[in-house]
Coordinates of C-alpha atoms and ligand atoms in Angstrom, one line a residue:
X1 CA 68.7 -143.3 3.1
X2 CA 71.5 -142.1 1.0
X3 CA 72.3 -138.5 0.7
X4 CA 75.5 -136.8 -1.0
X5 CA 76.2 -133.4 -2.0
X6 CA 76.1 -131.7 -5.3
X7 CA 77.4 -128.7 -6.1
X8 CA 74.8 -126.2 -5.2
X9 CA 72.7 -124.0 -7.5
X10 CA 69.6 -125.1 -9.4
X11 CA 70.5 -128.7 -10.5
X12 CA 71.2 -129.7 -7.1
X13 CA 68.2 -128.2 -5.7
X14 CA 66.0 -129.9 -8.3
X15 CA 67.7 -133.4 -7.4
X16 CA 66.6 -133.2 -4.1
X17 CA 62.6 -132.8 -3.9
X18 CA 60.4 -134.3 -1.4
X19 CA 60.3 -135.9 2.0
X20 CA 63.1 -138.2 2.6
X21 CA 64.6 -137.3 -0.2
X22 CA 68.3 -137.5 -1.1
X23 CA 70.6 -135.9 -3.8
X24 CA 72.6 -138.1 -6.1
X25 CA 75.6 -136.1 -7.6
X26 CA 78.9 -136.0 -5.7
X27 CA 80.5 -132.9 -5.3
X28 CA 82.6 -131.8 -7.9
X29 CA 86.2 -131.0 -7.3
X30 CA 85.4 -127.0 -8.1
X31 CA 83.0 -126.7 -5.3
X32 CA 84.1 -124.0 -3.0
X33 CA 84.0 -124.3 1.0
X34 CA 81.9 -127.0 2.9
X35 CA 78.7 -128.1 2.2
X36 CA 75.3 -126.4 3.4
X37 CA 72.4 -128.7 4.5
X38 CA 69.1 -127.8 4.8
X39 CA 67.0 -129.9 7.4
X40 CA 63.2 -129.1 7.7
X41 CA 61.0 -131.1 10.0
X42 CA 57.6 -131.9 8.4
X43 CA 55.0 -130.9 5.5
X44 CA 52.4 -130.5 8.0
X45 CA 52.5 -126.7 8.0
X46 CA 52.6 -125.3 4.2
X47 CA 55.3 -122.9 4.9
X48 CA 58.4 -125.6 4.9
X49 CA 58.0 -126.4 1.4
X50 CA 56.1 -123.3 0.2
X51 CA 58.4 -120.7 1.6
X52 CA 61.3 -121.7 4.1
X53 CA 63.0 -124.0 1.3
X54 CA 62.8 -122.1 -2.1
X55 CA 63.4 -118.8 0.0
X56 CA 66.7 -120.1 1.6
X57 CA 67.7 -121.8 -1.5
X58 CA 67.2 -118.5 -4.0
X59 CA 69.5 -116.7 -1.2
X60 CA 72.5 -119.1 -1.0
X61 CA 72.3 -119.4 -4.9
X62 CA 72.8 -115.8 -5.0
X63 CA 75.2 -115.6 -2.3
X64 CA 77.4 -118.8 -2.4
X65 CA 76.4 -120.7 -5.5
X66 CA 79.4 -122.8 -5.7
X67 CA 78.9 -124.5 -2.2
X68 CA 77.5 -127.8 -2.2
X69 CA 74.2 -127.9 -1.0
X70 CA 71.7 -130.4 0.1
X71 CA 68.1 -130.5 1.2
X72 CA 65.9 -133.0 3.4
X73 CA 62.6 -132.9 4.8
X74 CA 62.0 -135.4 8.2
X75 CA 58.3 -135.7 7.4
X76 CA 57.7 -135.1 11.0
X77 CA 59.5 -137.8 12.5
X78 CA 62.7 -136.8 14.8
X79 CA 64.5 -140.2 13.8
X80 CA 64.5 -139.7 10.1
X81 CA 65.6 -136.1 10.8
X82 CA 68.6 -137.7 13.0
X83 CA 69.5 -140.1 10.0
X84 CA 69.3 -137.3 7.5
X85 CA 71.8 -135.0 9.5
X86 CA 73.9 -138.2 10.1
X87 CA 74.2 -138.3 6.4
X88 CA 74.7 -134.8 5.7
X89 CA 77.4 -134.8 7.8
X90 CA 79.1 -138.1 6.5
X91 CA 78.7 -136.2 3.1
X92 CA 80.6 -133.5 3.8
X93 CA 78.5 -130.9 5.3
X94 CA 80.1 -127.9 7.1
X95 CA 77.0 -126.0 8.2
X96 CA 73.6 -127.4 9.1
X97 CA 70.8 -125.4 9.2
X98 CA 68.4 -127.3 11.2
X99 CA 64.7 -126.9 11.6
X100 CA 64.3 -129.8 14.8
X101 CA 61.2 -131.9 14.7
X102 CA 62.2 -132.5 18.5
X103 CA 64.1 -129.7 20.1
X104 CA 65.8 -131.9 22.8
X105 CA 66.3 -134.9 20.8
X106 CA 68.0 -132.6 18.3
X107 CA 70.5 -131.7 20.9
X108 CA 72.5 -134.7 20.0
X109 CA 72.9 -133.7 16.5
X110 CA 74.4 -130.4 17.4
X111 CA 76.7 -132.0 20.0
X112 CA 77.9 -134.7 17.3
X113 CA 78.4 -132.1 14.5
X114 CA 80.4 -129.8 17.3
X115 CA 82.8 -132.4 17.9
X116 CA 83.5 -132.6 14.0
X117 CA 83.9 -129.0 13.9
X118 CA 80.5 -128.5 11.9
X119 CA 78.5 -125.5 12.4
X120 CA 74.8 -125.7 13.4
X121 CA 72.0 -122.9 12.9
X122 CA 69.2 -123.6 14.8
X123 CA 66.5 -122.8 12.5
X124 CA 62.8 -121.3 13.6
X125 CA 62.9 -123.6 16.7
X126 CA 65.4 -123.6 19.5
X127 CA 67.5 -126.7 20.0
X128 CA 68.1 -127.6 23.6
X129 CA 68.9 -131.0 25.0
X130 CA 72.3 -129.8 26.5
X131 CA 73.7 -128.5 23.1
X132 CA 75.7 -125.6 22.0
X133 CA 74.1 -124.5 18.6
X134 CA 76.2 -121.5 16.8
X135 CA 73.1 -119.6 15.9
X136 CA 69.3 -119.4 16.4
X137 CA 67.1 -117.4 14.0
X138 CA 63.6 -117.4 14.4
X139 CA 60.7 -114.9 15.3
X140 CA 59.7 -113.5 18.8
X141 CA 57.6 -116.5 19.4
X142 CA 56.2 -115.5 22.9
X143 CA 55.2 -112.4 20.9
X144 CA 53.3 -114.6 18.7
X145 CA 51.2 -116.1 21.4
X146 CA 50.7 -112.6 22.8
X147 CA 49.2 -111.5 19.5
X148 CA 47.0 -114.2 19.2
X149 CA 45.6 -113.8 22.8
X150 CA 45.2 -110.0 22.5
X151 CA 43.2 -110.1 19.2
X152 CA 41.0 -112.8 20.4
X153 CA 40.3 -111.1 23.6
X154 CA 39.6 -107.9 21.8
X155 CA 37.3 -109.5 19.4
X156 CA 35.5 -111.2 22.2
X157 CA 35.1 -108.2 24.1
X158 CA 33.8 -106.1 21.1
X159 CA 31.2 -109.1 20.7
X160 CA 30.2 -108.1 24.4
X161 CA 31.5 -111.7 25.6
X162 CA 33.2 -111.2 29.2
X163 CA 35.0 -114.2 30.5
X164 CA 34.3 -116.3 27.2
X165 CA 34.4 -120.3 27.1
X166 CA 37.6 -120.8 24.8
X167 CA 38.5 -124.1 23.5
X168 CA 42.4 -124.2 23.5
X169 CA 44.7 -126.2 21.6
X170 CA 48.5 -125.8 21.9
X171 CA 51.4 -126.8 19.2
X172 CA 53.7 -129.9 19.9
X173 CA 55.1 -130.0 23.1
X174 CA 58.5 -131.2 21.6
X175 CA 58.7 -127.9 20.0
X176 CA 59.9 -125.2 21.9
X177 CA 57.9 -122.7 20.1
X178 CA 54.6 -124.0 21.2
X179 CA 55.8 -123.4 24.6
X180 CA 56.5 -120.0 24.0
X181 CA 53.1 -119.3 21.6
X182 CA 51.1 -120.9 24.8
X183 CA 53.1 -118.6 27.4
X184 CA 52.5 -115.7 25.3
X185 CA 48.6 -116.6 25.0
X186 CA 48.2 -117.1 28.5
X187 CA 49.8 -113.8 29.1
X188 CA 47.1 -112.0 27.2
X189 CA 44.1 -114.4 28.1
X190 CA 44.7 -115.8 31.6
X191 CA 41.8 -114.5 34.0
X192 CA 40.0 -113.0 31.2
X193 CA 38.6 -116.2 29.6
X194 CA 37.5 -119.8 30.8
X195 CA 39.3 -122.6 29.1
X196 CA 36.8 -125.3 28.3
X197 CA 36.7 -128.4 28.9
X198 CA 40.4 -128.2 29.5
X199 CA 43.9 -127.2 27.6
X200 CA 45.2 -129.5 25.2
X201 CA 48.0 -129.8 22.7
X202 CA 48.5 -131.2 19.1
X203 CA 51.0 -134.1 19.9
X204 CA 53.1 -133.6 16.3
X205 CA 51.6 -130.1 15.1
X206 CA 49.2 -132.4 12.8
X207 CA 45.9 -130.9 11.8
X208 CA 44.2 -134.3 12.2
X209 CA 45.1 -133.9 15.6
X210 CA 43.7 -130.6 16.1
X211 CA 40.4 -131.9 14.4
X212 CA 40.1 -134.8 17.0
X213 CA 40.8 -132.5 20.0
X214 CA 38.1 -130.1 18.8
X215 CA 35.9 -133.0 18.0
X216 CA 36.4 -134.2 21.6
X217 CA 35.7 -130.7 22.8
X218 CA 32.5 -130.5 21.2
X219 CA 31.3 -133.9 22.3
X220 CA 32.2 -132.8 26.0
X221 CA 30.7 -129.2 25.6
X222 CA 28.0 -129.6 23.1
X223 CA 28.1 -127.2 19.8
X224 CA 27.1 -124.1 21.7
X225 CA 29.3 -124.7 24.8
X226 CA 31.9 -122.5 23.9
X227 CA 32.6 -119.0 22.4
X228 CA 35.7 -119.2 20.6
X229 CA 38.8 -121.5 19.9
X230 CA 42.4 -120.6 20.8
X231 CA 44.7 -122.7 18.4
X232 CA 48.4 -122.2 18.1
X233 CA 48.7 -122.4 14.1
X234 CA 46.6 -122.3 10.7
X235 CA 47.4 -126.4 10.4
X236 CA 45.6 -126.6 13.5
X237 CA 42.8 -124.0 12.9
X238 CA 42.2 -126.0 9.6
X239 CA 41.7 -129.2 11.7
X240 CA 39.4 -127.4 14.1
X241 CA 37.4 -125.6 11.5
X242 CA 36.7 -129.1 9.7
X243 CA 35.6 -130.5 13.4
X244 CA 33.1 -127.6 13.7
X245 CA 31.9 -127.6 10.4
X246 CA 31.0 -131.4 10.5
X247 CA 29.5 -131.1 13.9
X248 CA 27.0 -127.9 12.7
X249 CA 28.5 -125.2 14.5
X250 CA 28.3 -121.9 13.3
X251 CA 31.7 -120.9 12.8
X252 CA 31.1 -117.2 11.7
X253 CA 30.2 -116.8 15.6
X254 CA 33.3 -118.5 17.1
X255 CA 36.3 -116.3 16.5
X256 CA 39.5 -118.6 16.3
X257 CA 43.3 -117.9 16.0
X258 CA 46.2 -119.1 13.6
X259 CA 49.1 -118.6 12.9
X260 CA 51.4 -118.7 9.4
X261 CA 49.2 -116.7 7.0
X262 CA 48.6 -120.2 5.1
X263 CA 46.6 -119.2 2.0
X264 CA 43.7 -121.5 3.3
X265 CA 43.5 -119.6 6.6
X266 CA 43.9 -116.2 5.0
X267 CA 40.5 -117.2 2.9
X268 CA 39.1 -118.6 5.9
X269 CA 39.7 -115.1 7.7
X270 CA 37.9 -113.3 4.5
X271 CA 34.8 -115.7 4.7
X272 CA 34.7 -114.9 8.2
X273 CA 35.5 -118.6 9.6
X274 CA 38.6 -117.6 11.3
X275 CA 39.3 -114.3 13.0
X276 CA 42.9 -113.6 13.1
X277 CA 46.2 -114.6 12.0
X278 CA 49.9 -114.2 12.7
X279 CA 52.0 -113.2 9.9
X280 CA 55.7 -114.2 9.9
X281 CA 57.4 -113.1 6.9
X282 CA 59.6 -116.3 6.1
X283 CA 61.7 -114.6 3.5
X284 CA 63.6 -112.5 5.9
X285 CA 64.1 -115.6 8.5
X286 CA 65.1 -117.8 5.4
X287 CA 67.5 -115.1 4.0
X288 CA 69.1 -114.5 7.4
X289 CA 70.0 -118.3 7.4
X290 CA 71.2 -118.6 4.1
X291 CA 73.2 -115.3 4.9
X292 CA 75.0 -116.7 8.1
X293 CA 74.9 -120.4 6.5
X294 CA 77.1 -119.2 3.5
X295 CA 79.5 -116.9 5.8
X296 CA 79.9 -119.7 7.9
X297 CA 80.7 -122.6 4.8
X298 CA 83.1 -120.1 3.2
X299 CA 85.0 -119.4 6.5
X300 CA 83.9 -115.6 6.5
X301 CA 83.0 -114.0 9.9
X302 CA 79.2 -113.4 9.7
X303 CA 77.9 -109.9 10.1
X304 CA 77.5 -108.7 13.4
X305 CA 74.8 -106.4 12.5
X306 CA 72.6 -109.4 11.6
X307 CA 72.7 -111.1 15.0
X308 CA 70.7 -108.9 17.1
X309 CA 69.9 -110.9 20.2
X310 CA 70.7 -113.6 22.5
X311 CA 68.3 -116.6 23.8
X312 CA 69.3 -119.1 26.2
X313 CA 68.7 -122.8 25.5
X314 CA 69.3 -124.1 28.8
X315 CA 73.2 -124.6 28.0
X316 CA 74.4 -121.5 26.6
X317 CA 73.3 -117.9 25.4
X318 CA 73.0 -118.6 21.6
X319 CA 73.7 -115.6 19.4
X320 CA 70.4 -115.1 17.7
X321 CA 68.4 -113.3 15.0
X322 CA 64.9 -112.6 16.2
X323 CA 62.0 -111.2 13.6
X324 CA 59.0 -109.3 14.6
X325 CA 55.5 -111.3 14.0
X326 CA 52.5 -109.4 13.1
X327 CA 48.8 -110.1 13.9
X328 CA 46.5 -109.8 10.7
X329 CA 42.7 -109.8 10.4
X330 CA 40.5 -109.0 7.4
X331 CA 39.8 -105.5 8.2
X332 CA 43.0 -104.4 10.3
X333 CA 40.8 -103.6 13.4
X334 CA 42.1 -104.1 17.1
X335 CA 45.5 -102.9 16.2
X336 CA 46.1 -105.7 13.6
X337 CA 47.2 -105.3 10.2
X338 CA 44.6 -106.0 7.1
X339 CA 45.3 -109.0 4.8
X340 CA 45.9 -106.1 2.1
X341 CA 48.3 -104.4 4.2
X342 CA 50.2 -107.3 4.9
X343 CA 50.1 -110.7 2.8
X344 CA 49.2 -108.9 -0.4
X345 CA 51.5 -105.9 -0.2
X346 CA 54.3 -108.4 0.5
X347 CA 53.2 -110.9 -2.6
X348 CA 53.4 -113.5 0.4
X349 CA 52.0 -116.2 -2.2
X350 CA 54.0 -114.9 -5.3
X351 CA 53.4 -112.1 -7.8
X352 CA 49.7 -113.7 -8.3
X353 CA 48.9 -113.3 -4.7
X354 CA 45.4 -111.6 -5.1
X355 CA 44.4 -114.2 -7.7
X356 CA 45.1 -117.0 -5.4
X357 CA 43.3 -115.4 -2.2
X358 CA 40.2 -114.4 -4.2
X359 CA 39.8 -117.8 -6.1
X360 CA 36.2 -118.5 -6.6
X361 CA 36.9 -121.7 -7.7
X362 CA 38.0 -122.4 -3.8
X363 CA 34.9 -120.7 -2.6
X364 CA 32.3 -118.9 -4.5
X365 CA 32.2 -116.3 -1.5
X366 CA 35.7 -115.3 -1.9
X367 CA 35.0 -112.7 -4.7
X368 CA 32.8 -110.8 -2.7
X369 CA 34.8 -111.1 0.3
X370 CA 38.0 -109.6 -1.6
X371 CA 35.5 -106.8 -2.7
X372 CA 34.2 -106.0 0.9
X373 CA 38.0 -106.1 2.4
X374 CA 39.7 -104.2 -0.5
X375 CA 41.9 -107.0 -1.4
X376 CA 43.2 -106.0 -4.9
Ligands
BGC30 C1 56.6 -122.8 13.4 C2 55.2 -122.4 12.9 C3 54.5 -123.8 12.7 C4 54.9 -124.9 13.3 C5 54.3 -126.2 12.9 C6 56.6 -124.1 14.7 O1 57.7 -124.3 15.0 O2 57.1 -121.6 14.0 O3 55.4 -121.7 11.9 O4 53.1 -123.8 12.2 O5 56.0 -125.1 14.1 O6 54.9 -126.7 12.0

């Protein structure tokens, strides 16, 4: 796989589309500063191509349009990400913005980069593996899990379910975030629910992995043998939903969690097929990364006010930017925000967010659901 930098701006961005993609134009002599490479992990969650990438690119185009830029998506394979990072370094990157497919394995990328004076921003997921990333930008991920657990418990309590039986599906153990989501959810649910038949995890955050895990849970418990589903993200919730549907489970009676406010998940929430979501506004996250990357690439000292925290990665305290996640439900009950006051207010799916959410072609019930929950 070859990857070369081209001058940033739309021309470069247009060239480097898709997983394992490669740019093709050599950096012209007029390019100012070292190159920036954005390395995203997968397409298993919609956010990466729908939000992280375009939001990041828009900001660097605004802040440092003459800096060379390249983009790669590892398609869920850590070895691919390793090659993409090596190629970026060979081709002149001075700043890597790296969302690690495997947080320990990516430590080698950081250590190799540091030896060449290249800065690494650990984007969304904390990079470990004995490494010293320059910055970490993410949400408060333990809080994400706590929001999920708290909202699920409130719903089960409102439904009169004490010690509810919860099928539990975590994210990939290779992702430090998944460990934090689980920790936060446990802090809210331990001692108050029963995990059935046992706690599981998607090996690689793939929706089909969650689907298989949910299938296995239904086989073991029977379709009425559980009260709720804790699942770490919306991709996984989509998989669990598919398994419940194909087994004839009445999903409206099984509150389920999620994360990422994916369009399909927000539609499930309006239709009563998923209880809650954790909305993480990707734009401020991607923009903070772009702001830091542009400063580092042009030899400026990043604005100290941006860096509001420190997070230990097992080796050092990494200067960090941590953003606040928000729990959302259809109606904003139980201390959550409503869909209208969160993703709609923020136009999270673009200027036509309402039309996209309430699209009756996706599900005929969405028109009535949007009216019922004031989505407009
Ligand atoms: C991200 C989530 C995402 C998951 C799967 C996590 O590291 O924080 O937003 O759903 O990875 O890609």
